[in-house]
Every structure is written in C-alpha cells, then in structure tokens.
Coordinates of C-alpha atoms in Angstrom, one line a residue:
M1 CA 17.9 6.3 -0.8
G2 CA 17.0 9.1 -3.7
I3 CA 13.8 9.6 -3.1
D4 CA 13.0 12.6 -0.8
A5 CA 10.2 13.2 1.6
R6 CA 8.4 15.5 -1.1
E7 CA 8.5 12.3 -3.3
R8 CA 7.1 10.6 -1.0
R9 CA 4.6 12.7 0.0
E10 CA 3.3 12.9 -3.7
L11 CA 3.5 9.4 -4.6
A12 CA 1.3 8.2 -1.7
A13 CA -1.1 10.7 -2.7
A14 CA -1.0 8.9 -6.0
V15 CA -1.5 5.3 -4.5
R16 CA -4.4 6.6 -2.7
D17 CA -6.4 8.5 -5.8
A18 CA -5.6 5.6 -7.9
A19 CA -7.0 3.1 -5.3
A20 CA -10.2 5.5 -4.2
S21 CA -12.8 3.3 -5.4
G22 CA -12.0 0.6 -2.4
P23 CA -12.9 -3.0 -2.7
R24 CA -16.2 -3.5 -2.7
G25 CA -16.7 -4.3 -6.7
F26 CA -14.8 -7.0 -5.9
L27 CA -16.2 -9.3 -3.5
D28 CA -18.7 -11.6 -2.9
E29 CA -20.2 -12.9 0.8
A30 CA -18.2 -16.9 0.0
G31 CA -14.7 -15.2 1.0
H32 CA -13.4 -15.1 -2.6
P33 CA -11.8 -12.2 -4.0
R34 CA -11.1 -11.5 -7.9
R35 CA -8.3 -9.1 -8.3
D36 CA -9.2 -5.1 -9.5
T37 CA -7.5 -5.8 -12.4
R38 CA -8.2 -1.9 -13.6
L39 CA -5.8 -0.6 -10.3
W40 CA -2.9 -3.6 -10.7
K41 CA -2.1 -2.5 -14.3
V42 CA -2.4 1.0 -13.2
L43 CA 0.2 0.4 -10.1
T44 CA 2.4 -1.7 -12.4
E45 CA 1.8 -0.3 -16.2
Q46 CA 1.8 3.1 -15.6
M47 CA 3.0 3.7 -11.6
G48 CA 6.3 1.2 -12.3
L49 CA 5.3 0.5 -8.3
A50 CA 6.6 -3.3 -9.4
G51 CA 10.2 -2.7 -9.6
L52 CA 10.8 -0.3 -7.2
L53 CA 12.7 -3.1 -5.4
L54 CA 14.9 -3.1 -8.8
P55 CA 18.9 -2.8 -7.4
E56 CA 20.3 0.4 -8.7
P57 CA 21.2 1.5 -11.3
D58 CA 18.2 0.0 -12.8
A59 CA 15.5 1.0 -11.1
D60 CA 14.0 4.8 -11.5
G61 CA 14.7 7.5 -8.2
G62 CA 16.2 4.7 -5.7
A63 CA 13.8 3.4 -4.0
G64 CA 13.6 1.1 -1.7
V65 CA 12.0 -0.8 2.0
T66 CA 10.6 2.7 2.5
E67 CA 9.1 3.2 -0.5
V68 CA 7.0 0.2 -0.1
A69 CA 6.2 -0.2 2.9
L70 CA 4.6 3.7 2.3
V71 CA 2.5 2.3 -1.3
L72 CA 1.3 -1.0 0.8
E73 CA 0.2 1.1 2.9
Q74 CA -2.0 3.4 0.9
L75 CA -3.4 0.1 -0.8
A76 CA -4.4 -1.0 2.7
R77 CA -5.7 2.3 3.3
S78 CA -8.5 1.8 0.4
L79 CA -8.4 -2.1 1.1
A80 CA -7.0 -2.7 -2.7
V81 CA -8.2 -6.3 -4.1
V82 CA -4.2 -6.7 -5.6
P83 CA -1.4 -8.4 -4.4
G84 CA 0.8 -5.5 -3.0
L85 CA 1.8 -7.7 0.1
S86 CA 2.1 -11.0 -1.8
S87 CA 4.1 -9.8 -5.0
L88 CA 4.6 -6.0 -4.7
G89 CA 6.0 -7.1 -0.9
S90 CA 7.0 -10.5 0.3
A91 CA 8.6 -11.9 -3.6
A92 CA 10.0 -8.5 -4.6
T93 CA 12.4 -8.2 -1.7
L94 CA 12.6 -12.2 -2.0
L95 CA 14.1 -12.2 -5.1
R96 CA 15.8 -8.5 -4.2
L97 CA 17.9 -10.8 -1.2
T98 CA 18.7 -13.8 -3.9
G99 CA 19.9 -11.7 -6.0
T100 CA 21.4 -14.1 -9.3
E101 CA 20.8 -13.4 -12.9
P102 CA 17.3 -15.6 -12.8
A103 CA 16.2 -13.9 -9.8
L104 CA 16.8 -10.1 -10.6
A105 CA 15.4 -11.3 -14.8
L106 CA 12.2 -12.2 -13.0
M107 CA 11.8 -8.9 -11.1
E108 CA 12.3 -6.9 -14.1
R109 CA 9.0 -9.2 -15.4
M110 CA 6.9 -8.6 -12.6
A111 CA 8.4 -4.5 -12.9
E112 CA 6.7 -4.8 -16.7
G113 CA 3.3 -6.3 -15.3
E114 CA 3.7 -9.0 -17.3
V115 CA 3.4 -11.6 -14.5
T116 CA 2.7 -11.0 -10.3
A117 CA 4.3 -13.7 -7.7
T118 CA 3.7 -14.9 -4.6
V119 CA 6.2 -16.9 -1.5
M120 CA 4.9 -19.8 -0.2
W121 CA 6.4 -20.0 2.7
P122 CA 5.9 -22.7 4.8
D123 CA 4.2 -21.9 8.1
L124 CA 2.6 -18.6 8.2
A125 CA 2.2 -18.6 11.6
A126 CA 5.2 -18.8 12.8
P127 CA 8.2 -16.0 12.6
S128 CA 10.5 -18.6 11.6
V129 CA 11.1 -19.9 8.5
V130 CA 12.5 -23.9 8.0
P131 CA 11.5 -24.9 4.9
E132 CA 9.5 -28.1 4.2
V133 CA 9.0 -28.4 0.5
V134 CA 12.0 -30.5 -0.8
A135 CA 14.0 -29.9 -4.5
D136 CA 15.5 -32.3 -6.3
G137 CA 18.2 -31.4 -8.8
P138 CA 20.9 -29.3 -9.1
V139 CA 21.2 -26.3 -6.7
A140 CA 23.1 -23.5 -9.2
A141 CA 20.9 -20.3 -10.4
G142 CA 19.4 -21.1 -13.7
A143 CA 19.4 -24.9 -13.1
D144 CA 16.1 -27.0 -13.8
S145 CA 15.1 -28.6 -10.5
R146 CA 11.4 -30.5 -9.8
V147 CA 10.3 -29.6 -5.7
T148 CA 7.4 -31.5 -3.8
G149 CA 5.8 -30.3 -0.7
R150 CA 2.6 -28.7 0.5
A151 CA 1.8 -25.4 1.8
E152 CA -1.5 -25.2 3.9
I153 CA -2.5 -21.3 3.2
V154 CA -0.2 -19.6 0.3
L155 CA -1.6 -15.8 -0.2
D156 CA -3.0 -14.8 -3.6
A157 CA -2.3 -18.0 -4.8
A158 CA -4.9 -18.8 -6.8
D159 CA -4.2 -15.7 -9.0
A160 CA -0.8 -15.4 -8.6
D161 CA 1.3 -16.5 -12.1
V162 CA 5.3 -17.8 -10.1
L163 CA 5.3 -19.3 -7.0
L164 CA 8.1 -18.4 -5.0
V165 CA 9.2 -21.5 -3.3
P166 CA 12.0 -21.8 -0.5
A167 CA 12.9 -25.4 -0.4
R168 CA 15.7 -27.8 1.0
N169 CA 17.6 -29.6 -2.2
G170 CA 20.2 -31.5 0.5
I171 CA 21.5 -29.6 3.5
Q172 CA 20.8 -26.9 1.0
A173 CA 18.6 -23.7 1.6
V174 CA 17.4 -23.1 -2.2
V175 CA 14.6 -20.8 -3.7
V176 CA 12.6 -22.1 -6.8
A177 CA 10.7 -20.4 -9.4
V178 CA 7.3 -22.8 -10.0
E179 CA 4.9 -22.0 -12.6
A180 CA 1.3 -21.5 -10.5
H181 CA -0.5 -23.7 -13.1
G182 CA 2.3 -25.7 -14.3
P183 CA 2.2 -29.1 -14.3
E184 CA 1.6 -30.8 -11.0
V185 CA 0.2 -28.2 -8.9
T186 CA -2.0 -27.8 -7.4
C187 CA -3.9 -25.2 -6.0
A188 CA -6.9 -24.9 -4.6
A189 CA -8.8 -21.4 -2.8
R190 CA -9.9 -21.3 0.6
N191 CA -12.0 -19.5 2.4
G192 CA -10.5 -16.5 4.9
L193 CA -11.2 -14.1 7.8
D194 CA -10.3 -11.4 5.8
L195 CA -12.7 -10.6 2.4
T196 CA -10.4 -8.7 0.7
R197 CA -7.4 -11.6 -0.2
G198 CA -7.3 -14.6 -1.5
L199 CA -5.4 -17.3 0.3
A200 CA -5.1 -20.6 -1.1
A201 CA -3.5 -23.9 -0.3
V202 CA -0.6 -25.3 -2.6
D203 CA 0.5 -29.2 -3.2
L204 CA 3.3 -29.2 -5.5
A205 CA 4.1 -32.9 -6.9
Q206 CA 7.7 -33.1 -8.2
A207 CA 6.3 -29.6 -10.3
P208 CA 9.2 -28.4 -12.4
G209 CA 11.0 -25.3 -11.4
T210 CA 14.0 -23.1 -11.4
V211 CA 16.2 -22.5 -9.0
L212 CA 16.8 -18.8 -8.6
G213 CA 20.0 -19.3 -6.2
S214 CA 20.8 -20.8 -2.8
G215 CA 22.2 -19.7 0.3
V216 CA 19.7 -17.0 0.4
D217 CA 18.9 -15.2 4.2
L218 CA 15.6 -16.3 4.7
P219 CA 15.1 -15.4 8.2
A220 CA 16.1 -12.0 6.6
A221 CA 13.5 -12.0 4.0
L222 CA 10.5 -12.8 6.6
D223 CA 11.9 -10.3 8.4
L224 CA 11.6 -7.7 5.6
T225 CA 7.7 -9.4 5.1
L226 CA 7.4 -8.7 8.4
V227 CA 7.7 -5.5 8.5
L228 CA 5.7 -4.8 5.4
I229 CA 2.8 -6.8 7.1
A230 CA 3.0 -3.4 9.6
A231 CA 3.1 -1.2 7.3
E232 CA -0.6 -2.5 5.7
Q233 CA -1.5 -2.2 9.6
V234 CA -0.5 1.0 9.8
G235 CA -2.7 1.7 6.9
I236 CA -5.6 0.4 8.8
A237 CA -5.0 2.2 11.7
Q238 CA -5.0 5.5 10.3
Q239 CA -7.6 5.4 7.7
C240 CA -10.1 3.8 10.9
H241 CA -9.0 6.4 12.8
D242 CA -10.1 9.1 10.2
A243 CA -13.1 7.7 10.3
A244 CA -14.3 7.6 13.0
V245 CA -13.1 11.0 13.9
Q246 CA -15.4 12.3 10.6
W247 CA -18.4 9.9 12.1
A248 CA -17.7 12.0 15.7
K249 CA -17.9 14.7 14.2
E250 CA -21.0 14.2 11.5
R251 CA -23.1 12.0 14.1
I252 CA -25.9 14.4 16.5
Q253 CA -27.0 13.6 19.7
F254 CA -28.7 15.6 22.2
D255 CA -27.9 18.1 19.4
R256 CA -24.5 18.2 19.6
P257 CA -22.2 15.9 17.7
I258 CA -21.0 13.0 19.8
G259 CA -17.9 14.1 19.2
Q260 CA -18.0 16.9 22.1
F261 CA -19.0 14.0 24.1
Q262 CA -15.7 13.3 26.4
A263 CA -16.2 10.0 26.8
V264 CA -15.3 9.6 23.0
K265 CA -12.6 12.4 22.2
H266 CA -10.5 11.0 25.2
R267 CA -11.3 7.9 23.3
L268 CA -10.4 8.8 20.0
V269 CA -7.1 10.7 21.5
D270 CA -6.2 7.2 22.9
L271 CA -6.3 5.2 19.2
L272 CA -4.4 8.0 17.9
M273 CA -2.0 7.7 19.9
A274 CA -2.4 4.0 19.6
L275 CA -1.6 4.6 16.2
E276 CA 1.4 7.2 16.5
L277 CA 3.7 5.0 18.2
A278 CA 2.9 2.0 15.6
R279 CA 3.9 4.8 13.2
S280 CA 7.1 5.5 15.2
A281 CA 8.0 1.8 14.9
L282 CA 7.2 1.0 12.0
D283 CA 9.8 4.2 10.4
V284 CA 12.2 2.4 12.5
A285 CA 11.7 -1.1 11.1
T286 CA 11.7 0.5 7.2
R287 CA 15.0 1.9 8.7
A288 CA 16.7 -0.9 9.4
G289 CA 15.4 -2.4 6.5
D290 CA 17.1 -0.5 3.7
D291 CA 20.1 -0.4 5.6
Y292 CA 20.2 -3.9 5.4
L293 CA 19.1 -3.7 1.3
A294 CA 22.3 -1.5 1.1
E295 CA 24.7 -2.9 3.1
P296 CA 23.7 -7.1 4.3
T297 CA 25.9 -7.3 7.4
P298 CA 25.2 -9.7 10.2
E299 CA 24.6 -7.0 12.6
H300 CA 22.8 -5.1 9.9
A301 CA 20.2 -8.5 10.1
R302 CA 20.2 -8.7 13.9
A303 CA 19.0 -4.9 13.9
L304 CA 16.2 -5.9 11.2
A305 CA 15.2 -8.5 12.7
V306 CA 15.0 -6.9 16.2
A307 CA 13.1 -4.2 14.4
A308 CA 10.7 -6.3 12.8
S309 CA 9.5 -8.2 15.8
M310 CA 8.9 -4.4 17.7
A311 CA 7.0 -3.2 14.4
K312 CA 4.8 -6.5 14.0
A313 CA 3.9 -6.8 17.6
Q314 CA 3.1 -2.5 17.9
C315 CA 1.8 -1.7 15.1
G316 CA -0.8 -5.4 15.1
A317 CA -1.8 -4.2 18.5
A318 CA -2.7 -1.3 17.2
A319 CA -4.9 -2.1 14.3
T320 CA -6.6 -4.5 16.0
T321 CA -7.0 -2.1 18.8
V322 CA -7.9 1.1 16.3
A323 CA -10.4 -0.9 13.9
D324 CA -12.3 -2.3 16.8
E325 CA -12.7 1.0 18.9
S326 CA -13.7 2.5 15.7
L327 CA -16.3 0.4 14.5
H328 CA -18.1 1.2 18.0
I329 CA -17.5 4.7 17.4
L330 CA -19.0 4.5 14.4
G331 CA -22.3 2.3 16.3
G332 CA -25.3 1.0 14.5
I333 CA -23.9 1.7 10.7
G334 CA -20.4 -0.2 11.4
F335 CA -22.3 -3.4 12.6
T336 CA -23.7 -3.8 9.0
W337 CA -22.9 -5.9 6.1
E338 CA -22.8 -2.1 4.3
H339 CA -20.3 0.0 6.1
D340 CA -16.2 -1.4 5.5
A341 CA -15.9 -1.2 9.7
H342 CA -16.3 -5.2 9.2
L343 CA -13.7 -5.7 5.9
Y344 CA -10.8 -3.3 8.3
L345 CA -11.8 -5.1 11.7
R346 CA -11.1 -8.3 9.3
R347 CA -7.8 -7.7 7.7
A348 CA -6.7 -6.4 10.9
K349 CA -7.7 -9.9 12.8
S350 CA -5.7 -11.5 10.3
L351 CA -2.6 -9.6 9.7
E352 CA -2.9 -10.1 13.6
V353 CA -2.0 -13.4 13.4
L354 CA 0.1 -13.7 10.3
F355 CA 3.5 -14.6 11.3
G356 CA 2.8 -14.8 14.9
A357 CA 0.6 -12.5 17.2
P358 CA 1.9 -9.4 18.7
A359 CA 2.7 -11.8 22.2
T360 CA 5.0 -13.7 19.9
H361 CA 6.8 -11.4 18.4
R362 CA 7.1 -9.7 21.3
A363 CA 8.7 -12.0 23.4
R364 CA 11.2 -12.7 19.5
F365 CA 12.5 -9.1 20.6
A366 CA 13.3 -9.5 23.9
N367 CA 15.2 -12.8 23.3
L368 CA 17.1 -10.8 20.6
L369 CA 17.7 -7.9 22.6
L370 CA 18.8 -10.4 25.7
Q371 CA 21.2 -12.2 22.9
E372 CA 22.9 -8.7 22.3
A373 CA 23.6 -7.7 25.7
A374 CA 24.9 -11.0 26.2
H375 CA 27.3 -11.0 23.7
A376 CA 28.4 -7.2 23.9

C-alpha cells in the first residue's frame, strides 16, 4: 500500500483530533443516539475517509484495510456517534469485493459524502453468512430486483441512506442495494446496550433495489468486518487503559497517588499486556486483509479467515477486560452516569458478541488450522 508509517501516525492524530469532543451531546438515556453530522462531514467531505477503499488508481494514496482499521480505532477511542463501522467499514469492504461498475459508483457517492450505507447481515450473532433475504429478478449487475426478508438487528439502519442486502436468487447469492427509506422498507429503531450506536430491525416486502453483483465472496466480506470490529476493540482498550493510568497518577489516597500502590501497578501492567497482545493480533489481521484485497485467492481467503477469528477473539476479550478493570480502578466516579467509563464498557460488551463471542472464534480458529493441517 502507498501510505507509510509516518502518514498513518498523522492520519490517526487527525482523526483523533476531529473526534475529540466525544459522544455526550448526541446521546439520550433511551438508547437512541443521533448522528454527529458535523464530525461526519469533516471525516467524509474534508478528510475524504469514505474513499479509503476505492480501488487504485481512483484512491488517493493507495489505502486499504490497515488504514480503515486505523480510522475506526481512533473513532472508537472517542465513541464518535458516526456510522464508521457500518459505512466506512462493513459497507465499503463489501462494495470493494463486489467490484462491479454499480458497486464502484455507489462507493464514489459514499466517498463524496452524498450517502451512507450499511449491510443487512442475516445474523449478527454468527460468524457466518447464510443469506435469508430472497431476491427476485435478473442477477446481472445493474438489473432491477425485488427483495423480501427481515433482519432483527442492522447497525445504523435508521440513519442510513442505502441498505446493502446479501440475498439469494435461486441458487445464486447476490448483493442488492435498496434505498433505506424507500417503498416497502420498514425500519424500526431498537434499544441496545451500546448507547453510542444505533440499531434497527428492518423488514423488506418486495422492496425495489438494484443488483450490485453476484458470486461475491460473502464470507471474506464478513471476515474483513471482523477485522474492523477488532480495530474498534483495540481503540476501546487503549482509551480505557490510558484513562486508568492517568487516574492512577492523579487520585490521592493516604497522601500518595494510587498508582504507587503495588496492587494497582500490577493490575495496570496486566491490562497493558492484554492490550499489546490484542494489537499484535490486529496487525496480523489487517495485513491478511490487505493481502486478500490485493490478490483474492483461496489461500489468502483462508489466511484472512484464520487471522480475523484470532483477532476477534483476542481483541474482544481484551476490550471487555480492560474496560471492566479500568472502571474499577476509577472507583466510585467510574460507576456514575456522568463519567464515560460505562459507555466504553457498553461498547466493549456489545462488540464482544457481535458476529460471535471470543469462544466461538477460538473454536473457528482451531477448526481452520486443523483443516489446513489435514490438507497439508
């Protein structure tokens, strides 16, 4: 890829500065966040981050999964109320893998900030893709289609402009773009544990749409989404650890900062080790993702699947542990509504089970390695 380490550091700092205001002004206690439109315009129209995955030569700088993961990590550190994971991440990767003219045209509209998109995955609790929505009509890219089905939970669907729907048309798997607020589409907001991310149930009843492509590697698209979820989890763990360390330096008990107490120091070191192991797993997964985008061979797809599950398991456990333990280090202030610690723990817990809990991905990781060994 064309972005070097220095440029990545500058990108991370720019995103972190843009999102520094935090989520508080966009939340309500009912669990229905509203988008930070100012920040979204900065990220898309001014910084051009919605076009990171446009294939070369259209993309400026030749960015890839590594750069998208970096952006999502920084957005997670501030719990920014924008459709980062859904639009910048999951939708953009699915469109990139689809790769047809209609898919790339939609990517360009997203890059210009005209629309946001989200993927209507069939089951947000499973690490696999079995399309349940049914599509009628031709399967050629650009053809009109009618789709019918339901998804119980779709990320950011209430505020999205376009739904990307993996569907089955006979024996073919297709990706259909449906206007989120178009005819025959019902979108009902749902409460979630994470107060900073919108959820909705979506019903499609012969909803009109456009076929973006067929024969798309949906499992690989989901694996790329797992990698980007892991990036958010690393961002949460990093922010929580930083907050705990800073508090340990400032909080005075018995005329000493609590960070001088051995029990607190040992706990912070243990959390740092969990964070660094998670970051290492994420680095392996982002490289596997970039290798697959550059050359989508079966070998790279298998490597991506292994790395994605490894990262999802390692980063999911780390984010939840660090967020939980950091809240305890903060003490009484960490348990109040006014402090952001509970918001990070909510995000960590919701991401931990999204597309499979750590135990599920450890089992998948082991099975994939056993299959590789059997065919070696």
